[in-house]
Amino acid sequence: MFFKPVYANCPVCIITVGGGLLIAKKLGIDDLLVSIWISGLNTAIAFFLAAKIKNKLFNSPYLWTVVFYISTLFYLSYTKQLGHPGNSYLGIDKVFFGMTLGMMTFFLANFTDKFIRMKNRGKKLFNFQKVIVPLVFLLMVTFIFKLLL
């Protein structure tokens, strides 16, 4: 019996999160909180894309994450959505801060997932662990910064 590999970060999930981000922005949710999830979405797309690429040189999810991060910052800067006076946290633009925080959170969540699997002899502890761990990490960081704002 042959099984096809299953990728946890599916395109449908990615599109759903993207639509949710647009709605959140329209509802007036703080830029820092929305940008954490924008970066989480970028990172999820990067990890999904890297898993599909066969070329060894271009299949690093971290490389694609940095490319998406820089591309998004360039786009936001070009459309003048970065650097608004008063839209800062600790003197750093909220969008830039949130995107950086979201990317680092996703990396930490990915490391934690791999660490859990390593400690459990390569097996997951629960179903959808690869999805739930980053989701919980992003939710925790969002909640912490919601309280701080």
mmCIF file of N, CA and C in Angstrom:
data_model
loop_
_atom_site.group_PDB
_atom_site.id
_atom_site.type_symbol
_atom_site.label_atom_id
_atom_site.label_comp_id
_atom_site.label_asym_id
_atom_site.label_seq_id
_atom_site.Cartn_x
_atom_site.Cartn_y
_atom_site.Cartn_z
ATOM 1 N N MET A 1 0.844 -1.171 0.000
ATOM 2 C CA MET A 1 0.000 0.000 0.000
ATOM 3 C C MET A 1 0.895 1.243 0.000
ATOM 4 N N PHE A 2 0.593 2.205 -0.870
ATOM 5 C CA PHE A 2 1.398 3.420 -0.976
ATOM 6 C C PHE A 2 0.580 4.621 -0.513
ATOM 7 N N PHE A 3 1.240 5.502 0.206
ATOM 8 C CA PHE A 3 0.593 6.708 0.695
ATOM 9 C C PHE A 3 1.319 7.922 0.144
ATOM 10 N N LYS A 4 0.554 8.941 -0.178
ATOM 11 C CA LYS A 4 1.148 10.203 -0.612
ATOM 12 C C LYS A 4 1.470 11.025 0.636
ATOM 13 N N PRO A 5 2.560 11.782 0.608
ATOM 14 C CA PRO A 5 2.863 12.623 1.766
ATOM 15 C C PRO A 5 1.814 13.726 1.910
ATOM 16 N N VAL A 6 1.532 14.070 3.157
ATOM 17 C CA VAL A 6 0.561 15.117 3.445
ATOM 18 C C VAL A 6 1.322 16.331 3.949
ATOM 19 N N TYR A 7 1.021 17.490 3.405
ATOM 20 C CA TYR A 7 1.665 18.724 3.829
ATOM 21 C C TYR A 7 0.698 19.493 4.715
ATOM 22 N N ALA A 8 1.169 19.863 5.919
ATOM 23 C CA ALA A 8 0.286 20.467 6.908
ATOM 24 C C ALA A 8 -0.184 21.859 6.516
ATOM 25 N N ASN A 9 0.642 22.620 5.845
ATOM 26 C CA ASN A 9 0.269 23.977 5.468
ATOM 27 C C ASN A 9 -0.342 23.946 4.078
ATOM 28 N N CYS A 10 -1.629 23.692 4.010
ATOM 29 C CA CYS A 10 -2.283 23.518 2.711
ATOM 30 C C CYS A 10 -2.680 24.868 2.112
ATOM 31 N N PRO A 11 -2.832 24.931 0.795
ATOM 32 C CA PRO A 11 -3.199 26.192 0.138
ATOM 33 C C PRO A 11 -4.552 26.738 0.593
ATOM 34 N N VAL A 12 -5.504 25.855 0.878
ATOM 35 C CA VAL A 12 -6.828 26.318 1.323
ATOM 36 C C VAL A 12 -6.703 27.041 2.656
ATOM 37 N N CYS A 13 -5.906 26.484 3.567
ATOM 38 C CA CYS A 13 -5.693 27.128 4.866
ATOM 39 C C CYS A 13 -5.043 28.495 4.688
ATOM 40 N N ILE A 14 -4.074 28.557 3.803
ATOM 41 C CA ILE A 14 -3.345 29.802 3.568
ATOM 42 C C ILE A 14 -4.280 30.878 3.022
ATOM 43 N N ILE A 15 -5.132 30.521 2.070
ATOM 44 C CA ILE A 15 -6.080 31.480 1.491
ATOM 45 C C ILE A 15 -7.092 31.930 2.542
ATOM 46 N N THR A 16 -7.531 31.007 3.385
ATOM 47 C CA THR A 16 -8.488 31.341 4.441
ATOM 48 C C THR A 16 -7.887 32.349 5.415
ATOM 49 N N VAL A 17 -6.653 32.128 5.828
ATOM 50 C CA VAL A 17 -5.994 33.067 6.737
ATOM 51 C C VAL A 17 -5.836 34.426 6.067
ATOM 52 N N GLY A 18 -5.471 34.433 4.785
ATOM 53 C CA GLY A 18 -5.331 35.691 4.049
ATOM 54 C C GLY A 18 -6.623 36.490 4.029
ATOM 55 N N GLY A 19 -7.745 35.821 3.792
ATOM 56 C CA GLY A 19 -9.050 36.489 3.814
ATOM 57 C C GLY A 19 -9.379 37.022 5.196
ATOM 58 N N GLY A 20 -9.027 36.252 6.213
ATOM 59 C CA GLY A 20 -9.258 36.685 7.589
ATOM 60 C C GLY A 20 -8.457 37.924 7.940
ATOM 61 N N LEU A 21 -7.256 38.023 7.411
ATOM 62 C CA LEU A 21 -6.423 39.196 7.671
ATOM 63 C C LEU A 21 -7.025 40.460 7.079
ATOM 64 N N LEU A 22 -7.578 40.337 5.884
ATOM 65 C CA LEU A 22 -8.220 41.487 5.246
ATOM 66 C C LEU A 22 -9.399 41.966 6.090
ATOM 67 N N ILE A 23 -10.195 41.038 6.567
ATOM 68 C CA ILE A 23 -11.342 41.385 7.411
ATOM 69 C C ILE A 23 -10.870 42.038 8.711
ATOM 70 N N ALA A 24 -9.821 41.485 9.332
ATOM 71 C CA ALA A 24 -9.296 42.041 10.582
ATOM 72 C C ALA A 24 -8.846 43.482 10.395
ATOM 73 N N LYS A 25 -8.173 43.745 9.301
ATOM 74 C CA LYS A 25 -7.703 45.102 9.009
ATOM 75 C C LYS A 25 -8.895 46.051 8.856
ATOM 76 N N LYS A 26 -9.933 45.589 8.153
ATOM 77 C CA LYS A 26 -11.130 46.412 7.943
ATOM 78 C C LYS A 26 -11.872 46.666 9.259
ATOM 79 N N LEU A 27 -11.759 45.744 10.215
ATOM 80 C CA LEU A 27 -12.434 45.891 11.500
ATOM 81 C C LEU A 27 -11.672 46.791 12.473
ATOM 82 N N GLY A 28 -10.492 47.245 12.072
ATOM 83 C CA GLY A 28 -9.733 48.167 12.903
ATOM 84 C C GLY A 28 -8.833 47.504 13.934
ATOM 85 N N ILE A 29 -8.491 46.260 13.738
ATOM 86 C CA ILE A 29 -7.575 45.576 14.646
ATOM 87 C C ILE A 29 -6.185 46.177 14.461
ATOM 88 N N ASP A 30 -5.469 46.347 15.548
ATOM 89 C CA ASP A 30 -4.171 47.017 15.544
ATOM 90 C C ASP A 30 -3.207 46.427 14.516
ATOM 91 N N ASP A 31 -2.450 47.313 13.869
ATOM 92 C CA ASP A 31 -1.496 46.913 12.827
ATOM 93 C C ASP A 31 -0.465 45.900 13.317
ATOM 94 N N LEU A 32 -0.010 46.052 14.552
ATOM 95 C CA LEU A 32 0.989 45.129 15.075
ATOM 96 C C LEU A 32 0.427 43.709 15.116
ATOM 97 N N LEU A 33 -0.801 43.572 15.597
ATOM 98 C CA LEU A 33 -1.418 42.248 15.707
ATOM 99 C C LEU A 33 -1.685 41.640 14.333
ATOM 100 N N VAL A 34 -2.170 42.450 13.408
ATOM 101 C CA VAL A 34 -2.439 41.955 12.053
ATOM 102 C C VAL A 34 -1.136 41.559 11.367
ATOM 103 N N SER A 35 -0.086 42.348 11.562
ATOM 104 C CA SER A 35 1.177 42.051 10.875
ATOM 105 C C SER A 35 1.860 40.800 11.426
ATOM 106 N N ILE A 36 1.607 40.447 12.683
ATOM 107 C CA ILE A 36 2.105 39.167 13.209
ATOM 108 C C ILE A 36 1.544 38.030 12.363
ATOM 109 N N TRP A 37 0.262 38.112 12.057
ATOM 110 C CA TRP A 37 -0.398 37.057 11.283
ATOM 111 C C TRP A 37 -0.044 37.127 9.802
ATOM 112 N N ILE A 38 0.206 38.333 9.282
ATOM 113 C CA ILE A 38 0.675 38.446 7.892
ATOM 114 C C ILE A 38 2.000 37.699 7.751
ATOM 115 N N SER A 39 2.887 37.915 8.700
ATOM 116 C CA SER A 39 4.178 37.241 8.655
ATOM 117 C C SER A 39 4.028 35.737 8.870
ATOM 118 N N GLY A 40 3.113 35.339 9.746
ATOM 119 C CA GLY A 40 2.834 33.914 9.920
ATOM 120 C C GLY A 40 2.322 33.294 8.634
ATOM 121 N N LEU A 41 1.469 34.026 7.921
ATOM 122 C CA LEU A 41 0.953 33.564 6.630
ATOM 123 C C LEU A 41 2.084 33.452 5.612
ATOM 124 N N ASN A 42 2.929 34.479 5.536
ATOM 125 C CA ASN A 42 4.079 34.439 4.624
ATOM 126 C C ASN A 42 4.962 33.229 4.906
ATOM 127 N N THR A 43 5.214 32.973 6.173
ATOM 128 C CA THR A 43 6.083 31.864 6.546
ATOM 129 C C THR A 43 5.431 30.528 6.214
ATOM 130 N N ALA A 44 4.126 30.412 6.446
ATOM 131 C CA ALA A 44 3.414 29.176 6.093
ATOM 132 C C ALA A 44 3.479 28.931 4.586
ATOM 133 N N ILE A 45 3.292 29.983 3.805
ATOM 134 C CA ILE A 45 3.385 29.855 2.346
ATOM 135 C C ILE A 45 4.803 29.436 1.953
ATOM 136 N N ALA A 46 5.805 30.043 2.580
ATOM 137 C CA ALA A 46 7.201 29.723 2.265
ATOM 138 C C ALA A 46 7.514 28.262 2.570
ATOM 139 N N PHE A 47 7.056 27.766 3.704
ATOM 140 C CA PHE A 47 7.305 26.369 4.064
ATOM 141 C C PHE A 47 6.576 25.431 3.110
ATOM 142 N N PHE A 48 5.358 25.791 2.723
ATOM 143 C CA PHE A 48 4.600 24.970 1.771
ATOM 144 C C PHE A 48 5.296 24.954 0.415
ATOM 145 N N LEU A 49 5.705 26.122 -0.055
ATOM 146 C CA LEU A 49 6.367 26.237 -1.355
ATOM 147 C C LEU A 49 7.695 25.477 -1.374
ATOM 148 N N ALA A 50 8.478 25.619 -0.315
ATOM 149 C CA ALA A 50 9.785 24.952 -0.250
ATOM 150 C C ALA A 50 9.636 23.433 -0.303
ATOM 151 N N ALA A 51 8.573 22.913 0.286
ATOM 152 C CA ALA A 51 8.347 21.462 0.265
ATOM 153 C C ALA A 51 8.025 20.969 -1.139
ATOM 154 N N LYS A 52 7.519 21.838 -1.992
ATOM 155 C CA LYS A 52 7.146 21.462 -3.360
ATOM 156 C C LYS A 52 8.303 21.569 -4.353
ATOM 157 N N ILE A 53 9.334 22.327 -3.996
ATOM 158 C CA ILE A 53 10.446 22.568 -4.917
ATOM 159 C C ILE A 53 11.450 21.423 -4.820
ATOM 160 N N LYS A 54 11.815 20.885 -5.956
ATOM 161 C CA LYS A 54 12.729 19.740 -6.008
ATOM 162 C C LYS A 54 14.201 20.159 -6.012
ATOM 163 N N ASN A 55 14.505 21.348 -6.523
ATOM 164 C CA ASN A 55 15.877 21.834 -6.626
ATOM 165 C C ASN A 55 16.451 22.072 -5.226
ATOM 166 N N LYS A 56 17.554 21.429 -4.911
ATOM 167 C CA LYS A 56 18.174 21.536 -3.586
ATOM 168 C C LYS A 56 18.547 22.971 -3.216
ATOM 169 N N LEU A 57 18.930 23.754 -4.209
ATOM 170 C CA LEU A 57 19.365 25.121 -3.954
ATOM 171 C C LEU A 57 18.206 26.016 -3.498
ATOM 172 N N PHE A 58 17.005 25.740 -3.987
ATOM 173 C CA PHE A 58 15.871 26.625 -3.724
ATOM 174 C C PHE A 58 14.783 26.009 -2.849
ATOM 175 N N ASN A 59 15.049 24.898 -2.164
ATOM 176 C CA ASN A 59 13.979 24.288 -1.383
ATOM 177 C C ASN A 59 14.085 24.564 0.117
ATOM 178 N N SER A 60 14.826 25.584 0.501
ATOM 179 C CA SER A 60 14.932 25.949 1.912
ATOM 180 C C SER A 60 13.744 26.825 2.317
ATOM 181 N N PRO A 61 12.952 26.383 3.293
ATOM 182 C CA PRO A 61 11.824 27.209 3.729
ATOM 183 C C PRO A 61 12.280 28.524 4.365
ATOM 184 N N TYR A 62 13.464 28.517 4.960
ATOM 185 C CA TYR A 62 13.968 29.735 5.589
ATOM 186 C C TYR A 62 14.370 30.771 4.537
ATOM 187 N N LEU A 63 14.957 30.310 3.459
ATOM 188 C CA LEU A 63 15.291 31.201 2.345
ATOM 189 C C LEU A 63 14.024 31.838 1.780
ATOM 190 N N TRP A 64 13.001 31.025 1.525
ATOM 191 C CA TRP A 64 11.743 31.544 0.978
ATOM 192 C C TRP A 64 11.049 32.478 1.967
ATOM 193 N N THR A 65 11.153 32.180 3.262
ATOM 194 C CA THR A 65 10.554 33.063 4.266
ATOM 195 C C THR A 65 11.196 34.441 4.213
ATOM 196 N N VAL A 66 12.515 34.487 4.128
ATOM 197 C CA VAL A 66 13.218 35.772 4.054
ATOM 198 C C VAL A 66 12.855 36.506 2.762
ATOM 199 N N VAL A 67 12.754 35.783 1.656
ATOM 200 C CA VAL A 67 12.360 36.400 0.379
ATOM 201 C C VAL A 67 10.959 37.004 0.500
ATOM 202 N N PHE A 68 10.014 36.264 1.078
ATOM 203 C CA PHE A 68 8.644 36.775 1.240
ATOM 204 C C PHE A 68 8.611 37.946 2.215
ATOM 205 N N TYR A 69 9.397 37.861 3.279
ATOM 206 C CA TYR A 69 9.472 38.926 4.279
ATOM 207 C C TYR A 69 9.951 40.229 3.631
ATOM 208 N N ILE A 70 11.056 40.141 2.899
ATOM 209 C CA ILE A 70 11.606 41.328 2.231
ATOM 210 C C ILE A 70 10.647 41.842 1.162
ATOM 211 N N SER A 71 10.042 40.944 0.406
ATOM 212 C CA SER A 71 9.079 41.350 -0.631
ATOM 213 C C SER A 71 7.885 42.069 -0.024
ATOM 214 N N THR A 72 7.385 41.549 1.082
ATOM 215 C CA THR A 72 6.237 42.171 1.740
ATOM 216 C C THR A 72 6.611 43.539 2.289
ATOM 217 N N LEU A 73 7.774 43.641 2.921
ATOM 218 C CA LEU A 73 8.218 44.941 3.431
ATOM 219 C C LEU A 73 8.411 45.941 2.298
ATOM 220 N N PHE A 74 8.972 45.486 1.188
ATOM 221 C CA PHE A 74 9.149 46.359 0.028
ATOM 222 C C PHE A 74 7.790 46.850 -0.471
ATOM 223 N N TYR A 75 6.834 45.937 -0.599
ATOM 224 C CA TYR A 75 5.496 46.309 -1.067
ATOM 225 C C TYR A 75 4.842 47.301 -0.103
ATOM 226 N N LEU A 76 4.910 47.018 1.191
ATOM 227 C CA LEU A 76 4.288 47.903 2.176
ATOM 228 C C LEU A 76 4.965 49.269 2.199
ATOM 229 N N SER A 77 6.261 49.293 2.006
ATOM 230 C CA SER A 77 6.983 50.563 1.938
ATOM 231 C C SER A 77 6.609 51.327 0.668
ATOM 232 N N TYR A 78 6.566 50.629 -0.458
ATOM 233 C CA TYR A 78 6.225 51.234 -1.747
ATOM 234 C C TYR A 78 4.813 51.830 -1.732
ATOM 235 N N THR A 79 3.880 51.149 -1.053
ATOM 236 C CA THR A 79 2.500 51.636 -0.977
ATOM 237 C C THR A 79 2.281 52.558 0.228
ATOM 238 N N LYS A 80 3.376 52.952 0.864
ATOM 239 C CA LYS A 80 3.361 53.908 1.975
ATOM 240 C C LYS A 80 2.514 53.441 3.161
ATOM 241 N N GLN A 81 2.603 52.158 3.456
ATOM 242 C CA GLN A 81 1.910 51.609 4.619
ATOM 243 C C GLN A 81 2.858 51.420 5.804
ATOM 244 N N LEU A 82 4.117 51.763 5.621
ATOM 245 C CA LEU A 82 5.116 51.710 6.692
ATOM 246 C C LEU A 82 5.531 53.126 7.054
ATOM 247 N N GLY A 83 5.917 53.306 8.310
ATOM 248 C CA GLY A 83 6.503 54.574 8.722
ATOM 249 C C GLY A 83 5.531 55.691 9.021
ATOM 250 N N HIS A 84 4.284 55.380 9.316
ATOM 251 C CA HIS A 84 3.324 56.423 9.672
ATOM 252 C C HIS A 84 3.646 56.964 11.062
ATOM 253 N N PRO A 85 3.634 58.279 11.218
ATOM 254 C CA PRO A 85 3.885 58.863 12.541
ATOM 255 C C PRO A 85 2.827 58.381 13.542
ATOM 256 N N GLY A 86 3.268 58.022 14.716
ATOM 257 C CA GLY A 86 2.341 57.562 15.749
ATOM 258 C C GLY A 86 1.974 56.094 15.638
ATOM 259 N N ASN A 87 2.392 55.436 14.595
ATOM 260 C CA ASN A 87 2.086 54.012 14.429
ATOM 261 C C ASN A 87 3.332 53.193 14.771
ATOM 262 N N SER A 88 3.800 53.395 16.022
ATOM 263 C CA SER A 88 5.012 52.692 16.432
ATOM 264 C C SER A 88 4.822 52.062 17.804
ATOM 265 N N TYR A 89 5.641 51.078 18.066
ATOM 266 C CA TYR A 89 5.673 50.407 19.358
ATOM 267 C C TYR A 89 7.134 50.343 19.776
ATOM 268 N N LEU A 90 7.452 50.922 20.920
ATOM 269 C CA LEU A 90 8.829 51.028 21.397
ATOM 270 C C LEU A 90 9.729 51.722 20.376
ATOM 271 N N GLY A 91 9.167 52.676 19.645
ATOM 272 C CA GLY A 91 9.922 53.436 18.661
ATOM 273 C C GLY A 91 10.129 52.730 17.326
ATOM 274 N N ILE A 92 9.535 51.553 17.162
ATOM 275 C CA ILE A 92 9.664 50.775 15.921
ATOM 276 C C ILE A 92 8.296 50.726 15.254
ATOM 277 N N ASP A 93 8.276 50.868 13.939
ATOM 278 C CA ASP A 93 7.018 50.792 13.198
ATOM 279 C C ASP A 93 6.282 49.506 13.563
ATOM 280 N N LYS A 94 4.981 49.619 13.860
ATOM 281 C CA LYS A 94 4.204 48.457 14.299
ATOM 282 C C LYS A 94 4.154 47.339 13.259
ATOM 283 N N VAL A 95 4.045 47.702 11.994
ATOM 284 C CA VAL A 95 3.968 46.684 10.944
ATOM 285 C C VAL A 95 5.303 45.946 10.839
ATOM 286 N N PHE A 96 6.394 46.684 10.831
ATOM 287 C CA PHE A 96 7.723 46.074 10.768
ATOM 288 C C PHE A 96 7.964 45.193 11.995
ATOM 289 N N PHE A 97 7.634 45.722 13.168
ATOM 290 C CA PHE A 97 7.815 44.982 14.419
ATOM 291 C C PHE A 97 6.982 43.701 14.419
ATOM 292 N N GLY A 98 5.711 43.823 14.026
ATOM 293 C CA GLY A 98 4.818 42.665 14.005
ATOM 294 C C GLY A 98 5.249 41.607 13.009
ATOM 295 N N MET A 99 5.692 42.051 11.839
ATOM 296 C CA MET A 99 6.137 41.078 10.829
ATOM 297 C C MET A 99 7.387 40.332 11.292
ATOM 298 N N THR A 100 8.311 41.055 11.899
ATOM 299 C CA THR A 100 9.528 40.415 12.404
ATOM 300 C C THR A 100 9.186 39.457 13.539
ATOM 301 N N LEU A 101 8.322 39.894 14.430
ATOM 302 C CA LEU A 101 7.894 39.057 15.549
ATOM 303 C C LEU A 101 7.160 37.807 15.059
ATOM 304 N N GLY A 102 6.292 37.965 14.077
ATOM 305 C CA GLY A 102 5.557 36.825 13.529
ATOM 306 C C GLY A 102 6.475 35.806 12.884
ATOM 307 N N MET A 103 7.469 36.286 12.140
ATOM 308 C CA MET A 103 8.420 35.381 11.490
ATOM 309 C C MET A 103 9.237 34.623 12.536
ATOM 310 N N MET A 104 9.735 35.327 13.543
ATOM 311 C CA MET A 104 10.529 34.677 14.586
ATOM 312 C C MET A 104 9.681 33.694 15.398
ATOM 313 N N THR A 105 8.434 34.049 15.634
ATOM 314 C CA THR A 105 7.529 33.154 16.358
ATOM 315 C C THR A 105 7.301 31.873 15.577
ATOM 316 N N PHE A 106 7.084 31.989 14.269
ATOM 317 C CA PHE A 106 6.874 30.804 13.436
ATOM 318 C C PHE A 106 8.129 29.936 13.420
ATOM 319 N N PHE A 107 9.303 30.560 13.331
ATOM 320 C CA PHE A 107 10.557 29.798 13.368
ATOM 321 C C PHE A 107 10.687 29.051 14.698
ATOM 322 N N LEU A 108 10.385 29.732 15.806
ATOM 323 C CA LEU A 108 10.451 29.096 17.125
ATOM 324 C C LEU A 108 9.453 27.944 17.228
ATOM 325 N N ALA A 109 8.262 28.143 16.688
ATOM 326 C CA ALA A 109 7.247 27.086 16.702
ATOM 327 C C ALA A 109 7.696 25.890 15.875
ATOM 328 N N ASN A 110 8.303 26.145 14.735
ATOM 329 C CA ASN A 110 8.809 25.064 13.887
ATOM 330 C C ASN A 110 9.921 24.299 14.603
ATOM 331 N N PHE A 111 10.815 25.031 15.259
ATOM 332 C CA PHE A 111 11.878 24.394 16.036
ATOM 333 C C PHE A 111 11.278 23.551 17.161
ATOM 334 N N THR A 112 10.271 24.086 17.841
ATOM 335 C CA THR A 112 9.621 23.366 18.936
ATOM 336 C C THR A 112 8.962 22.090 18.438
ATOM 337 N N ASP A 113 8.285 22.166 17.292
ATOM 338 C CA ASP A 113 7.664 20.973 16.705
ATOM 339 C C ASP A 113 8.721 19.907 16.421
ATOM 340 N N LYS A 114 9.828 20.314 15.820
ATOM 341 C CA LYS A 114 10.905 19.355 15.514
ATOM 342 C C LYS A 114 11.532 18.801 16.789
ATOM 343 N N PHE A 115 11.668 19.637 17.817
ATOM 344 C CA PHE A 115 12.224 19.201 19.096
ATOM 345 C C PHE A 115 11.310 18.161 19.750
ATOM 346 N N ILE A 116 10.002 18.420 19.719
ATOM 347 C CA ILE A 116 9.034 17.466 20.276
ATOM 348 C C ILE A 116 9.141 16.131 19.551
ATOM 349 N N ARG A 117 9.230 16.179 18.243
ATOM 350 C CA ARG A 117 9.352 14.942 17.460
ATOM 351 C C ARG A 117 10.665 14.219 17.763
ATOM 352 N N MET A 118 11.739 14.977 17.925
ATOM 353 C CA MET A 118 13.031 14.360 18.227
ATOM 354 C C MET A 118 12.975 13.646 19.584
ATOM 355 N N LYS A 119 12.387 14.306 20.574
ATOM 356 C CA LYS A 119 12.272 13.716 21.905
ATOM 357 C C LYS A 119 11.324 12.518 21.921
ATOM 358 N N ASN A 120 10.432 12.457 20.950
ATOM 359 C CA ASN A 120 9.442 11.380 20.879
ATOM 360 C C ASN A 120 9.819 10.354 19.801
ATOM 361 N N ARG A 121 11.120 10.227 19.529
ATOM 362 C CA ARG A 121 11.660 9.267 18.555
ATOM 363 C C ARG A 121 11.091 9.463 17.148
ATOM 364 N N GLY A 122 10.973 10.707 16.741
ATOM 365 C CA GLY A 122 10.530 11.012 15.385
ATOM 366 C C GLY A 122 9.030 10.991 15.177
ATOM 367 N N LYS A 123 8.281 10.774 16.233
ATOM 368 C CA LYS A 123 6.819 10.707 16.110
ATOM 369 C C LYS A 123 6.182 11.943 16.733
ATOM 370 N N LYS A 124 5.036 12.297 16.205
ATOM 371 C CA LYS A 124 4.285 13.425 16.757
ATOM 372 C C LYS A 124 3.553 12.977 18.026
ATOM 373 N N LEU A 125 3.240 13.935 18.888
ATOM 374 C CA LEU A 125 2.502 13.630 20.112
ATOM 375 C C LEU A 125 1.000 13.588 19.878
ATOM 376 N N PHE A 126 0.521 14.374 18.911
ATOM 377 C CA PHE A 126 -0.912 14.454 18.641
ATOM 378 C C PHE A 126 -1.127 14.785 17.174
ATOM 379 N N ASN A 127 -2.321 14.498 16.698
ATOM 380 C CA ASN A 127 -2.661 14.771 15.296
ATOM 381 C C ASN A 127 -2.579 16.271 15.009
ATOM 382 N N PHE A 128 -2.133 16.590 13.812
ATOM 383 C CA PHE A 128 -2.014 17.971 13.336
ATOM 384 C C PHE A 128 -1.046 18.808 14.172
ATOM 385 N N GLN A 129 -0.088 18.162 14.807
ATOM 386 C CA GLN A 129 0.903 18.861 15.631
ATOM 387 C C GLN A 129 1.628 19.943 14.847
ATOM 388 N N LYS A 130 1.959 19.651 13.589
ATOM 389 C CA LYS A 130 2.706 20.603 12.754
ATOM 390 C C LYS A 130 1.890 21.867 12.474
ATOM 391 N N VAL A 131 0.585 21.771 12.549
ATOM 392 C CA VAL A 131 -0.291 22.926 12.350
ATOM 393 C C VAL A 131 -0.590 23.604 13.685
ATOM 394 N N ILE A 132 -0.870 22.799 14.698
ATOM 395 C CA ILE A 132 -1.325 23.329 15.983
ATOM 396 C C ILE A 132 -0.215 24.076 16.723
ATOM 397 N N VAL A 133 1.008 23.572 16.679
ATOM 398 C CA VAL A 133 2.102 24.235 17.406
ATOM 399 C C VAL A 133 2.313 25.672 16.909
ATOM 400 N N PRO A 134 2.479 25.914 15.597
ATOM 401 C CA PRO A 134 2.620 27.313 15.159
ATOM 402 C C PRO A 134 1.378 28.162 15.458
ATOM 403 N N LEU A 135 0.209 27.571 15.313
ATOM 404 C CA LEU A 135 -1.029 28.305 15.594
ATOM 405 C C LEU A 135 -1.076 28.748 17.050
ATOM 406 N N VAL A 136 -0.757 27.852 17.971
ATOM 407 C CA VAL A 136 -0.767 28.182 19.397
ATOM 408 C C VAL A 136 0.291 29.242 19.707
ATOM 409 N N PHE A 137 1.478 29.107 19.137
ATOM 410 C CA PHE A 137 2.527 30.100 19.360
ATOM 411 C C PHE A 137 2.084 31.477 18.868
ATOM 412 N N LEU A 138 1.522 31.538 17.664
ATOM 413 C CA LEU A 138 1.066 32.825 17.121
ATOM 414 C C LEU A 138 -0.072 33.403 17.958
ATOM 415 N N LEU A 139 -0.982 32.550 18.416
ATOM 416 C CA LEU A 139 -2.074 33.017 19.280
ATOM 417 C C LEU A 139 -1.539 33.570 20.594
ATOM 418 N N MET A 140 -0.568 32.879 21.196
ATOM 419 C CA MET A 140 0.006 33.345 22.464
ATOM 420 C C MET A 140 0.692 34.698 22.299
ATOM 421 N N VAL A 141 1.493 34.840 21.257
ATOM 422 C CA VAL A 141 2.195 36.110 21.026
ATOM 423 C C VAL A 141 1.188 37.228 20.752
ATOM 424 N N THR A 142 0.161 36.925 19.968
ATOM 425 C CA THR A 142 -0.873 37.918 19.681
ATOM 426 C C THR A 142 -1.573 38.347 20.963
ATOM 427 N N PHE A 143 -1.923 37.393 21.809
ATOM 428 C CA PHE A 143 -2.603 37.692 23.066
ATOM 429 C C PHE A 143 -1.714 38.535 23.979
ATOM 430 N N ILE A 144 -0.444 38.182 24.077
ATOM 431 C CA ILE A 144 0.488 38.946 24.916
ATOM 432 C C ILE A 144 0.574 40.394 24.438
ATOM 433 N N PHE A 145 0.711 40.589 23.132
ATOM 434 C CA PHE A 145 0.839 41.960 22.622
ATOM 435 C C PHE A 145 -0.491 42.701 22.634
ATOM 436 N N LYS A 146 -1.593 41.991 22.587
ATOM 437 C CA LYS A 146 -2.903 42.637 22.746
ATOM 438 C C LYS A 146 -3.002 43.230 24.148
ATOM 439 N N LEU A 147 -2.504 42.493 25.137
ATOM 440 C CA LEU A 147 -2.518 42.992 26.512
ATOM 441 C C LEU A 147 -1.561 44.169 26.706
ATOM 442 N N LEU A 148 -0.449 44.164 25.979
ATOM 443 C CA LEU A 148 0.554 45.222 26.128
ATOM 444 C C LEU A 148 0.183 46.514 25.410
ATOM 445 N N LEU A 149 -0.677 46.435 24.399
ATOM 446 C CA LEU A 149 -1.026 47.637 23.623
ATOM 447 C C LEU A 149 -2.068 48.474 24.327
#
